[in-house]
Coordinates of C-alpha atoms and ligand atoms in Angstrom, one line a residue:
M19 CA 103.0 127.2 109.5
K20 CA 105.5 125.9 112.6
D21 CA 101.6 125.9 114.8
K22 CA 99.4 123.7 112.0
I23 CA 98.2 120.8 112.4
A24 CA 97.4 118.3 108.9
L25 CA 95.6 115.5 108.7
V26 CA 96.2 113.4 105.6
T27 CA 94.1 110.5 104.8
G28 CA 95.7 106.9 103.8
S29 CA 99.3 108.2 105.1
S30 CA 100.3 104.8 106.2
Q31 CA 101.6 104.7 102.4
G32 CA 102.2 105.4 99.0
I33 CA 101.5 109.2 98.3
G34 CA 99.8 109.9 101.2
Q35 CA 102.9 108.9 103.6
N36 CA 105.3 110.7 101.5
I37 CA 103.1 113.5 101.6
A38 CA 102.6 113.1 105.7
L39 CA 106.0 113.3 106.1
K40 CA 107.0 116.0 104.0
L41 CA 104.1 118.3 105.7
A42 CA 105.4 116.7 109.1
D43 CA 109.3 119.0 108.0
V44 CA 107.2 122.6 108.0
T45 CA 104.2 121.8 110.7
S46 CA 103.7 121.3 114.1
G47 CA 102.3 118.2 114.3
I48 CA 100.8 115.6 111.9
A49 CA 97.2 112.8 112.2
V50 CA 97.9 110.0 110.4
H51 CA 95.4 107.7 109.0
Y52 CA 95.1 104.5 108.2
R53 CA 92.4 102.1 107.5
N54 CA 94.2 98.0 108.4
N55 CA 97.6 98.9 108.4
R56 CA 98.4 100.4 112.4
N57 CA 102.0 98.7 112.1
A58 CA 102.5 101.1 108.9
A59 CA 100.8 103.6 110.0
E60 CA 103.0 103.7 113.6
K61 CA 106.3 103.4 111.3
V62 CA 105.4 106.8 110.0
V63 CA 104.6 108.6 113.2
K64 CA 107.3 107.2 115.4
K65 CA 109.5 109.3 112.5
M66 CA 108.0 112.2 113.0
R67 CA 108.4 111.9 116.4
E68 CA 111.9 111.7 116.2
K69 CA 111.9 114.7 114.5
G70 CA 110.3 116.4 117.3
K71 CA 106.4 116.5 116.0
L72 CA 103.3 115.8 117.5
A73 CA 101.7 112.8 115.7
A74 CA 99.3 109.9 116.3
C75 CA 97.9 107.6 113.9
F76 CA 94.2 107.1 113.6
R77 CA 91.8 104.1 112.2
A78 CA 88.8 104.9 109.9
D79 CA 87.1 103.5 106.9
L80 CA 86.5 106.8 105.3
T81 CA 83.9 104.9 103.1
K82 CA 81.5 105.5 106.0
E83 CA 80.5 108.9 106.8
K84 CA 80.1 107.8 110.8
E85 CA 83.7 106.7 110.9
A86 CA 85.0 110.0 108.9
L87 CA 83.2 112.5 111.8
A88 CA 84.7 110.5 114.2
L89 CA 88.1 110.5 112.7
V90 CA 87.8 114.4 112.6
R91 CA 86.5 114.8 115.6
K92 CA 89.2 112.6 117.3
V93 CA 91.7 114.6 116.1
E94 CA 90.9 118.0 117.1
E95 CA 90.2 116.0 120.4
K96 CA 94.1 115.1 120.3
F97 CA 95.5 117.9 118.4
S98 CA 92.8 120.9 119.3
K99 CA 92.2 121.5 115.1
I100 CA 93.2 120.3 111.7
D101 CA 94.1 123.5 110.2
I102 CA 95.1 121.0 107.0
L103 CA 93.7 118.2 105.8
V104 CA 94.2 115.8 103.1
N105 CA 92.0 114.1 101.3
N106 CA 94.6 111.6 99.5
F107 CA 92.9 108.2 100.3
G108 CA 91.4 107.2 96.5
P109 CA 91.9 103.5 94.7
I110 CA 91.7 103.4 91.6
L111 CA 89.6 100.1 89.8
V112 CA 91.1 98.9 86.1
K113 CA 88.0 97.1 84.6
S114 CA 85.8 97.5 81.5
W115 CA 82.8 99.6 82.7
E116 CA 80.2 97.0 82.2
K117 CA 81.8 94.8 84.3
V118 CA 81.9 97.1 87.2
K119 CA 79.6 95.3 89.7
S120 CA 77.2 97.5 91.8
S121 CA 79.4 97.4 94.9
E122 CA 82.4 98.0 92.8
W123 CA 80.6 101.3 91.5
D124 CA 80.0 102.1 95.8
Y125 CA 83.5 101.6 96.4
I126 CA 85.1 103.7 93.9
L127 CA 82.7 106.6 94.3
H128 CA 82.2 106.5 98.4
S129 CA 86.0 106.0 98.4
N130 CA 87.0 109.0 95.7
L131 CA 84.1 111.3 95.8
M132 CA 82.3 110.7 99.4
S133 CA 85.3 110.2 101.8
A134 CA 86.7 113.8 100.7
L135 CA 83.2 115.0 101.5
Y136 CA 82.3 113.6 104.8
C137 CA 86.0 114.7 105.6
L138 CA 85.7 118.1 104.2
K139 CA 82.6 118.9 106.0
A140 CA 83.7 118.2 109.5
V141 CA 86.6 120.2 109.3
L142 CA 85.3 123.3 108.2
P143 CA 83.3 124.5 111.2
G144 CA 86.9 124.7 112.9
M145 CA 88.8 126.4 110.2
R146 CA 85.7 128.9 109.3
K147 CA 86.0 129.9 113.4
R148 CA 90.0 130.4 113.0
K149 CA 89.4 132.0 109.5
W150 CA 92.3 129.8 108.3
G151 CA 92.6 126.6 106.4
R152 CA 94.0 124.3 103.8
I153 CA 91.9 121.2 101.5
I154 CA 93.9 119.5 98.7
N155 CA 92.3 117.1 97.3
L156 CA 93.9 114.4 95.4
G157 CA 92.9 113.9 91.6
Y158 CA 94.7 111.9 88.9
S159 CA 96.0 113.7 85.6
R160 CA 93.3 113.4 83.5
A161 CA 90.0 114.5 85.6
E162 CA 89.3 117.9 83.4
Q163 CA 89.2 115.2 80.1
L164 CA 85.4 114.9 80.1
V165 CA 86.0 112.0 77.1
A166 CA 85.0 108.4 77.2
F167 CA 87.4 106.2 79.8
S168 CA 86.3 102.5 79.9
K169 CA 88.2 100.9 81.5
I170 CA 88.3 103.6 84.6
T171 CA 84.8 104.6 84.5
P172 CA 83.9 104.9 87.8
Y173 CA 87.4 106.1 89.2
A174 CA 87.6 108.9 86.2
I175 CA 83.4 110.0 87.5
A176 CA 84.7 110.5 90.8
K177 CA 87.2 112.8 90.3
T178 CA 85.9 114.8 87.9
G179 CA 82.9 115.3 90.2
L180 CA 85.7 115.5 93.1
L181 CA 86.9 118.5 90.8
I182 CA 83.5 120.0 90.7
L183 CA 83.5 119.5 94.2
T184 CA 86.4 121.0 95.1
R185 CA 85.4 124.1 93.2
S186 CA 82.5 124.5 94.5
V187 CA 83.7 124.5 98.2
A188 CA 86.8 126.9 97.4
A189 CA 84.3 129.5 96.2
S190 CA 81.7 128.9 99.1
E191 CA 85.1 128.8 101.6
A192 CA 87.6 131.7 99.9
S193 CA 85.6 134.9 102.2
A194 CA 86.2 132.1 105.4
G195 CA 90.2 132.5 104.9
I196 CA 90.2 129.1 103.6
T197 CA 91.4 127.6 100.1
V198 CA 90.3 124.4 98.1
N199 CA 92.4 122.8 95.8
M200 CA 92.9 119.7 94.0
V201 CA 96.8 117.9 93.0
S202 CA 95.9 115.2 90.2
P203 CA 99.2 112.7 90.1
G204 CA 100.0 111.5 86.6
L205 CA 101.7 108.2 85.8
M206 CA 103.3 107.0 89.0
E207 CA 106.7 105.2 89.3
G208 CA 104.9 101.6 91.7
G209 CA 101.6 102.7 89.8
I210 CA 99.5 100.7 87.4
L211 CA 100.8 101.8 84.0
P212 CA 104.3 101.6 84.8
E213 CA 105.2 103.2 81.4
S214 CA 107.7 105.9 81.3
K215 CA 108.0 106.3 77.6
S216 CA 104.8 107.9 77.2
V217 CA 105.7 110.8 79.2
P218 CA 107.2 113.5 77.8
R219 CA 109.4 114.2 80.4
G220 CA 110.7 110.7 80.2
R221 CA 110.2 109.5 83.8
L222 CA 107.8 108.6 85.8
G223 CA 106.0 110.5 88.7
K224 CA 107.6 110.3 92.2
F225 CA 106.2 110.9 95.6
E226 CA 108.1 114.0 96.2
D227 CA 106.7 115.6 93.1
I228 CA 103.1 115.6 94.5
S229 CA 104.2 116.2 98.0
S230 CA 106.1 119.1 96.8
A231 CA 102.7 120.6 94.9
V232 CA 100.8 120.0 97.8
L233 CA 103.6 121.6 100.1
F234 CA 103.3 124.7 97.9
L235 CA 99.4 125.1 98.0
V236 CA 99.1 124.6 101.5
S237 CA 101.7 127.6 102.1
D238 CA 100.8 131.2 103.2
E239 CA 102.6 132.1 99.4
A240 CA 99.6 129.9 98.2
D241 CA 97.0 132.1 99.7
F242 CA 95.2 133.4 97.0
I243 CA 95.4 130.0 94.8
S244 CA 92.1 128.2 95.5
G245 CA 89.8 125.7 93.4
T246 CA 92.9 125.1 91.4
N247 CA 93.5 121.6 89.7
L248 CA 97.5 121.3 90.0
V249 CA 98.4 118.5 87.1
V250 CA 101.4 116.8 88.3
A251 CA 102.2 115.0 85.3
G252 CA 104.9 115.3 83.2
G253 CA 103.1 116.8 80.5
W254 CA 101.5 113.2 80.2
K255 CA 98.6 113.4 78.5
I256 CA 97.7 116.6 78.2
Ligands
NAP309 N1 99.5 106.1 92.8 C1 99.1 106.0 91.5 O1 99.4 106.1 91.1 C2 98.3 107.5 91.3 C3 98.2 108.2 90.2 C4 97.0 108.8 89.9 C5 96.2 109.3 91.1 N2 96.5 108.9 91.9 C6 95.9 109.3 93.1 O2 96.6 110.1 94.6 C7 96.4 109.3 95.7 C8 96.8 108.2 96.5 O3 97.0 107.1 95.9 P1 97.9 106.0 96.5 O4 97.7 104.8 95.4 O5 99.1 106.6 97.1 O6 97.0 105.2 97.8 P2 95.5 105.2 98.3 O7 95.3 103.2 96.9 O8 94.6 105.9 97.4 O9 95.4 105.0 99.4 C9 95.8 103.8 99.8 C10 96.1 104.6 102.0 O10 94.3 104.3 101.7 C11 94.1 103.5 102.9 N3 93.0 103.0 103.1 C12 92.4 101.6 102.0 N4 90.9 101.3 102.3 C13 90.3 102.5 103.2 C14 89.1 102.8 103.2 N5 88.1 101.8 103.7 N6 89.5 103.7 104.4 C15 90.0 105.0 104.6 N7 91.5 104.3 104.4 C16 91.5 103.6 103.5 C17 95.3 103.0 103.6 O11 95.4 102.1 104.8 P3 95.8 100.6 105.0 O12 97.5 101.1 104.9 O13 95.8 100.4 106.5 O14 95.5 99.6 104.1 C18 96.6 103.4 102.7 O15 96.8 104.0 103.7 C19 94.5 109.1 95.2 O16 93.7 109.8 95.7 C20 95.2 108.4 94.0 O17 93.8 108.1 92.9 C21 97.6 108.2 92.5

């Protein structure tokens, strides 16, 4: 992994930041992406540079296709390639489905589903050329359960859609040496449901739990794993 370059969307904070920092330990360079918080992104970059890694931060609103394409182009210009894409950005909206406004539906579907599609379509040509690529989409632990989610309906639809996209692209890109997988967190520390009692493992998820799953799936050891959904949720609601 020493010569690999990774782009992690939404890596100025939270799960994405941790994934980016952990990936920095095993790759040669990381593109840190943010939307508003440049200071936070620059701090992440500084930590990586202190470890002797190539790192830079890039701004983009990934709900807009043009900005997603420009982000990928800028990262490829700066680092000459993208080997690993982690589509991490994906906000939740907790609201009864009938109260969700059209603009909110639009935002949740674009941020969780379309942003990943825009980014992955843009990185595929380079990955195909080099015959190696890793794409990880962040899901959520119940994305495979086709049941009623009346308080998070757009989010659940978007994440289940993202899983179908993950498997569709995994199947079509396998011959090009590109794997596409989903990592699905459950209840997390700092998340919207800070309720550890309902988690069979007896604790909430930590950022490191998610990063470890991502690190495994981008490694050479995971070369034959594509189209999987790795649920990292301590046995919650399985
Ligand atoms: N956290 C949880 O409890 C949990 C549980 C299950 C699944 N997940 C999934 O795990 C992933 C990470 O979740 P998270 O809660 O850590 O973070 P998140 O809210 O999905 O992402 C935060 C990041 O996204 C950036 N961002 C904000 N608006 C943006 C926009 N319009 N375009 C592009 N980027 C934008 C932020 O940048 P700025 O800092 O500049 O604003 C920040 O870097 C998500 O896919 C989420 O659905 C999370």
